[in-house]
Short mmCIF file of C-alpha atoms in Angstrom, two decimals:
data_model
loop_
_atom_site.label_atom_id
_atom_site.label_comp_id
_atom_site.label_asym_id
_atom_site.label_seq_id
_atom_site.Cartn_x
_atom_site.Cartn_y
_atom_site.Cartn_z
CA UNK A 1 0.00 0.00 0.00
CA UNK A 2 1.00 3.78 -0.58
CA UNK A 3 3.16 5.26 2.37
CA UNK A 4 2.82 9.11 2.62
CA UNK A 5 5.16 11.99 3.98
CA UNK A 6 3.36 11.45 7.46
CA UNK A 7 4.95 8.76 9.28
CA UNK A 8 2.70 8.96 11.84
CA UNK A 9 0.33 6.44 10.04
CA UNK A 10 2.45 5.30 6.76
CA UNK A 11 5.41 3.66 8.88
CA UNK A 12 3.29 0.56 8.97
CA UNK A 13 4.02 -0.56 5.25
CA UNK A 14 7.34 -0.66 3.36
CA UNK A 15 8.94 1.64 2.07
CA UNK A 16 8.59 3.85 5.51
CA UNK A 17 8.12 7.53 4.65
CA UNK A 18 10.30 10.13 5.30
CA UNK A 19 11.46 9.57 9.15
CA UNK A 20 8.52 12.26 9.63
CA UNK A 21 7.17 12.72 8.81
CA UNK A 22 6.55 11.06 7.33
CA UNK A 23 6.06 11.52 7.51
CA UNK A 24 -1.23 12.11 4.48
CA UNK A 25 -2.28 10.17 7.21
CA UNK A 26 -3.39 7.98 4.53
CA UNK A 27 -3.72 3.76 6.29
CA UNK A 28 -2.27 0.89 5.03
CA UNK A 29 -4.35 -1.96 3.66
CA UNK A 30 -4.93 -4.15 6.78
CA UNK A 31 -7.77 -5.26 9.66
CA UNK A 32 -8.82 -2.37 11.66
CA UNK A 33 -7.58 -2.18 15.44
CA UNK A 34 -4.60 -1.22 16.73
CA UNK A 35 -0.82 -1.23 15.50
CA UNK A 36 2.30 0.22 16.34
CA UNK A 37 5.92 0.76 15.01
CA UNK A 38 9.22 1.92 16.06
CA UNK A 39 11.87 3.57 13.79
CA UNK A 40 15.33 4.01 14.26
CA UNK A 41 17.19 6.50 11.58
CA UNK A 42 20.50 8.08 11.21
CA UNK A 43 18.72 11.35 10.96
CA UNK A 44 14.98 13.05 11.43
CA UNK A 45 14.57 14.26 8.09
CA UNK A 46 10.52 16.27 7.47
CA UNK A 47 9.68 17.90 4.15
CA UNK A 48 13.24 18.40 3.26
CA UNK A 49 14.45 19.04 6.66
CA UNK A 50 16.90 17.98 9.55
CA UNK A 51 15.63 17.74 12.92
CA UNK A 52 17.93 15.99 14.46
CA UNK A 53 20.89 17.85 13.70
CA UNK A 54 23.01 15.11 12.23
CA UNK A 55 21.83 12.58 15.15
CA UNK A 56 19.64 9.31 14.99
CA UNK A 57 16.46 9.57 15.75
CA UNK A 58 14.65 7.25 17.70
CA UNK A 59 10.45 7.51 16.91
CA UNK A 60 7.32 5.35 18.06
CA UNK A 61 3.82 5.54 17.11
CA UNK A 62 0.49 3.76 18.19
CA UNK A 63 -2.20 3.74 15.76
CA UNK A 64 -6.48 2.87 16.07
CA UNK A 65 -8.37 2.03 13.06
CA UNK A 66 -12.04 1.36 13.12
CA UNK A 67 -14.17 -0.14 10.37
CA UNK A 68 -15.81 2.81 9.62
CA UNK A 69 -12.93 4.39 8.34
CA UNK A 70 -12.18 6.32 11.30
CA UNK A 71 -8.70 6.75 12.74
CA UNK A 72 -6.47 8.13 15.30
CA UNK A 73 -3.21 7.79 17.07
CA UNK A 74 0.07 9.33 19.16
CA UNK A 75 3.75 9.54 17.87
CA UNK A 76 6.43 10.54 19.17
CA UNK A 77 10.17 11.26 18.05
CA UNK A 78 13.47 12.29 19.71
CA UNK A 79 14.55 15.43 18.10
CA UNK A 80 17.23 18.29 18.16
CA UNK A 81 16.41 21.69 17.24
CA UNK A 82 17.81 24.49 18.32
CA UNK A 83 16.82 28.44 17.17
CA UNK A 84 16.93 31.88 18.86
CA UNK A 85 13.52 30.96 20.55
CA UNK A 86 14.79 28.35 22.67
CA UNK A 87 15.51 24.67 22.39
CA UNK A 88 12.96 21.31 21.76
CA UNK A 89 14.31 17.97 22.07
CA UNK A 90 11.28 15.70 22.10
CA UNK A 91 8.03 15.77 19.36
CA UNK A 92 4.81 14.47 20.45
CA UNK A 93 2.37 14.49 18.15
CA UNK A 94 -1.69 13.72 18.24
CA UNK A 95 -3.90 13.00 15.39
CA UNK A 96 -7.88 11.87 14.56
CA UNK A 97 -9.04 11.55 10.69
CA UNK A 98 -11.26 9.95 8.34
CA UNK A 99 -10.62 7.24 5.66
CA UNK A 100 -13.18 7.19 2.80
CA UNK A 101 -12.98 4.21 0.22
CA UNK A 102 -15.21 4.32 -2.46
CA UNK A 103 -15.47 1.71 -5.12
CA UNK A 104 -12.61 2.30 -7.76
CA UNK A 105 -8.96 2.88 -7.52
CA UNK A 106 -8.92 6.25 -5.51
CA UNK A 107 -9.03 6.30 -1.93
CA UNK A 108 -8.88 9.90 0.01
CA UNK A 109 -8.59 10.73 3.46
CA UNK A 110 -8.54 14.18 5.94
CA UNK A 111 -6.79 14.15 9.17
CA UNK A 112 -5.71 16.76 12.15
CA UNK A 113 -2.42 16.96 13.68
CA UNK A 114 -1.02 18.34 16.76
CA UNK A 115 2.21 18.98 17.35
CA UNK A 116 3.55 19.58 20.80
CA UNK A 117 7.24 19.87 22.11
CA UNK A 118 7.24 18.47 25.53
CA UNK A 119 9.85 19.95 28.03
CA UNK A 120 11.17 22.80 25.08
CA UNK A 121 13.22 26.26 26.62
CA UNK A 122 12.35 29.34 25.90
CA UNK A 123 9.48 31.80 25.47
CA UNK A 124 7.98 30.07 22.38
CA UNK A 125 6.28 26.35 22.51
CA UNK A 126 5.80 26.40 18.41
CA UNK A 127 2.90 23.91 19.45
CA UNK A 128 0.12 24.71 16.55
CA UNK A 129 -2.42 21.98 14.89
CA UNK A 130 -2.41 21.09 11.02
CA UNK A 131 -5.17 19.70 8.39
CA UNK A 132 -3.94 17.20 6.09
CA UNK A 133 -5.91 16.28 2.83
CA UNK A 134 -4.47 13.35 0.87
CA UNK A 135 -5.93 11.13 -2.15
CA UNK A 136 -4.42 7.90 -3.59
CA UNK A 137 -4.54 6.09 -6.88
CA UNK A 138 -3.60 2.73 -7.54
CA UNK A 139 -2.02 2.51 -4.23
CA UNK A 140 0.94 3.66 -5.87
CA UNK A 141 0.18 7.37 -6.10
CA UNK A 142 -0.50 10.04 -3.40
CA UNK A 143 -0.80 13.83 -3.48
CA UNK A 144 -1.40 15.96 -0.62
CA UNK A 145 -1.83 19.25 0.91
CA UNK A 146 -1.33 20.21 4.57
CA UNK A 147 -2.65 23.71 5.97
CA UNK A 148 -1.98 25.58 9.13
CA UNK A 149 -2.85 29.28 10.44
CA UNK A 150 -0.89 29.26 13.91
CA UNK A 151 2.96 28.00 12.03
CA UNK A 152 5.52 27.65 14.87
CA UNK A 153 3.21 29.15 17.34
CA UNK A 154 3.31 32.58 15.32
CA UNK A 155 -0.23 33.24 14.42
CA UNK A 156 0.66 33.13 10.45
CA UNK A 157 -0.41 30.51 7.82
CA UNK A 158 1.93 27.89 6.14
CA UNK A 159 0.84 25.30 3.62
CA UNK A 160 3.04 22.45 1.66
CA UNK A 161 2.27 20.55 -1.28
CA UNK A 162 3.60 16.51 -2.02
CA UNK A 163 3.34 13.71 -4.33
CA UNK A 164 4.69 10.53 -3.92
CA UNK A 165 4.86 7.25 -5.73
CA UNK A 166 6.25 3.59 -5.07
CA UNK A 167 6.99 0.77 -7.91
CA UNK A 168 7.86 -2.94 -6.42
CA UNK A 169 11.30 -3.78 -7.31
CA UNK A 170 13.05 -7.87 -7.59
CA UNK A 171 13.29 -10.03 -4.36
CA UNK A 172 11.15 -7.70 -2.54
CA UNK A 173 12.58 -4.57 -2.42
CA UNK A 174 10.07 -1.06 -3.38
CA UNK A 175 11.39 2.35 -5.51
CA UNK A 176 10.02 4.86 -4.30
CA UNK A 177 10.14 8.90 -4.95
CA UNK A 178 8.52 11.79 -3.61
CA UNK A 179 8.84 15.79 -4.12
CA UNK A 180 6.72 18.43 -2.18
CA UNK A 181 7.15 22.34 -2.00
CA UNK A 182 6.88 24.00 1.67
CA UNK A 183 5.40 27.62 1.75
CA UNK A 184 6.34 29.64 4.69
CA UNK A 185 6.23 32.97 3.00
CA UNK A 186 3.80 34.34 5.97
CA UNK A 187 6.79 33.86 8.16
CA UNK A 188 9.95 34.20 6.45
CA UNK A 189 9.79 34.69 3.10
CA UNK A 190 10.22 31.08 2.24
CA UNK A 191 8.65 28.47 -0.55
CA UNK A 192 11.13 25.75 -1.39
CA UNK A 193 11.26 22.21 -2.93
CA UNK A 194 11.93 18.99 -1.08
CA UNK A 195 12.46 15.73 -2.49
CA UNK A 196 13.58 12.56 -1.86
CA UNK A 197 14.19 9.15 -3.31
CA UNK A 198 15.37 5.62 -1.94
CA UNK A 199 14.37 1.38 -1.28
CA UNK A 200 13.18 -0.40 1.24
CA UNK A 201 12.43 -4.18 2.24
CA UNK A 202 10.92 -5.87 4.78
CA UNK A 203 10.82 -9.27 6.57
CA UNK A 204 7.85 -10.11 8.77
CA UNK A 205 7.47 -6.95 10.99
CA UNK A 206 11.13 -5.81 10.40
CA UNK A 207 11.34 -2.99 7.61
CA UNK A 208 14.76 -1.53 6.30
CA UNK A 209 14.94 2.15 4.51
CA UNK A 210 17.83 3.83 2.35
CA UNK A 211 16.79 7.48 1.48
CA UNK A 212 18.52 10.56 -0.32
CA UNK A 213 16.74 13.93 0.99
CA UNK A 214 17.75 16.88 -0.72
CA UNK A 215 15.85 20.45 -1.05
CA UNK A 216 16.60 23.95 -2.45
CA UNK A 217 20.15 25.53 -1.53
CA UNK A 218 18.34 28.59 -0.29
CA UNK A 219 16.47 28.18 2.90
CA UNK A 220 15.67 31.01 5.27
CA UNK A 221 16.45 31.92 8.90
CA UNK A 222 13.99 28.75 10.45
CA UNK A 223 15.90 26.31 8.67
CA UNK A 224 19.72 27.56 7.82
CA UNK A 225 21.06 24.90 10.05
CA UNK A 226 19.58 22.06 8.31
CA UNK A 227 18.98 22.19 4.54
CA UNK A 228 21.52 20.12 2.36
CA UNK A 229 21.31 16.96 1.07
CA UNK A 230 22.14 13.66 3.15
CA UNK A 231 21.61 9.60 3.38
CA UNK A 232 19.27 8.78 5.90
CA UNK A 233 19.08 4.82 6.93
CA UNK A 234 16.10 3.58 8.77
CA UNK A 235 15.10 0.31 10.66
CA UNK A 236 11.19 -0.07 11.75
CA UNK A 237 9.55 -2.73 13.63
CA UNK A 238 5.86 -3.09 13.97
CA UNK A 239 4.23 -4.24 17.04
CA UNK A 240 0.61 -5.18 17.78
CA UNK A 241 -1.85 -6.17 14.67
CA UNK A 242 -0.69 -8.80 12.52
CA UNK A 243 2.59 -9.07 10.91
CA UNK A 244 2.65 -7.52 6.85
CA UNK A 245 2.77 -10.43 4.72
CA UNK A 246 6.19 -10.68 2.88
#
């Protein structure tokens, strides 16, 4: 089934999104209840950016789905980001959506998101909720679009744009691609592109990632610190729910 850049659902099929966030709260193909995951990575990479600052990240996720296409979950991620607000060095994140499935090879889906930063310094929390909109085709194709009016805590709009795709590969290994655009011109006269490329496998409930991020050269004073390209290498293992089938 198609991951998304929103982890906080797609990390339960191969190939795992980015580490963030994966990163459209779109759910894979499987019984409703509930499922988990955790993902170590080299790095925290989200819509072209580091989070970790060159550390692994360590991430874990619980997940409810009910038959009537309702779902919601918690995720959470060790992070490392530092700015002239203050520091946050834990992400804990809440969503609740909708899954609608009608007959044909589109499926679409709208979740919300909070984000929180637990224990953060400084005068800012950058805590602020976002609506996700996401539609696949094929299970192979997703495009999405993710709005907020409260970015960062800073009572200004920010919206981003994605579409990814995944194409099964010999001995069970899946391609997969995606490129986005992030607009923070509200804030700080940003809009860049973000994209990303890599493999994945799995084996039972054990799910190896390679991934090359890269995004514009130009990013503003939010992100400085982390744009640039890099290899990001993952390791997720599912828990609860039944194992994928191989």
């Amino acid at each position: 089934p198609m991951t998304s850049d929103n982890p906080r659902r797609a990390e339960k099929t191969p190939p795992p999104p980015p580490p963030r966030g994966g990163p459209a709260c779109l759910p894979a193909a499987h019984a409703s209840g509930l499922s988990g995951v955790v993902t170590l990575a080299s790095e925290y990479v989200y819509r072209g950016q580091a989070y970790s600052n060159h550390d692994p990240a360590l991430s874990a996720g619980l997940d409810y789905e009910h038959d009537s296409g309702f779902f919601a979950g918690i995720w959470a991620s060790t992070i490392d980001l530092r700015t002239t607000f203050g520091r946050r060095e834990t992400e804990l994140d809440f969503y609740f959506g909708y899954q609608f499935e009608p007959r044909g090879p589109v499926s679409v889906s709208a979740s919300l998101i909070r984000y929180t930063y637990p224990g953060h310094t400084g005068a800012r929390d950058y805590e602020h909720s976002e609506l996700m909109l996401a539609a696949t085709l094929y299970d192979h194709y997703t495009v999405e679009f993710a709005y907020t009016d409260d970015v960062y805590d800073l009572d200004r709009p920010a919206r981003s744009w994605a579409l990814r795709g995944e194409w099964p590969a010999a001995n069970y290994w899946v391609v997969s691609a995606g490129i986005g655009m992030s607009d923070l011109t509200a804030v700080n006269t940003d809009r860049y592109l973000y994209w990303d490329v890599g493999a994945s496998t799995r084996w039972s409930r054990v799910t190896m990632d390679l991934r090359w991020y890269d995004n514009e050269a130009i990013v503003g004073r939010f992100a400085r610190w982390s744009a640039g390209s890099r290899l990001v290498v993952s390791a997720s293992l599912g828990f609860l729910g039944k194992p994928s089938p191989e």
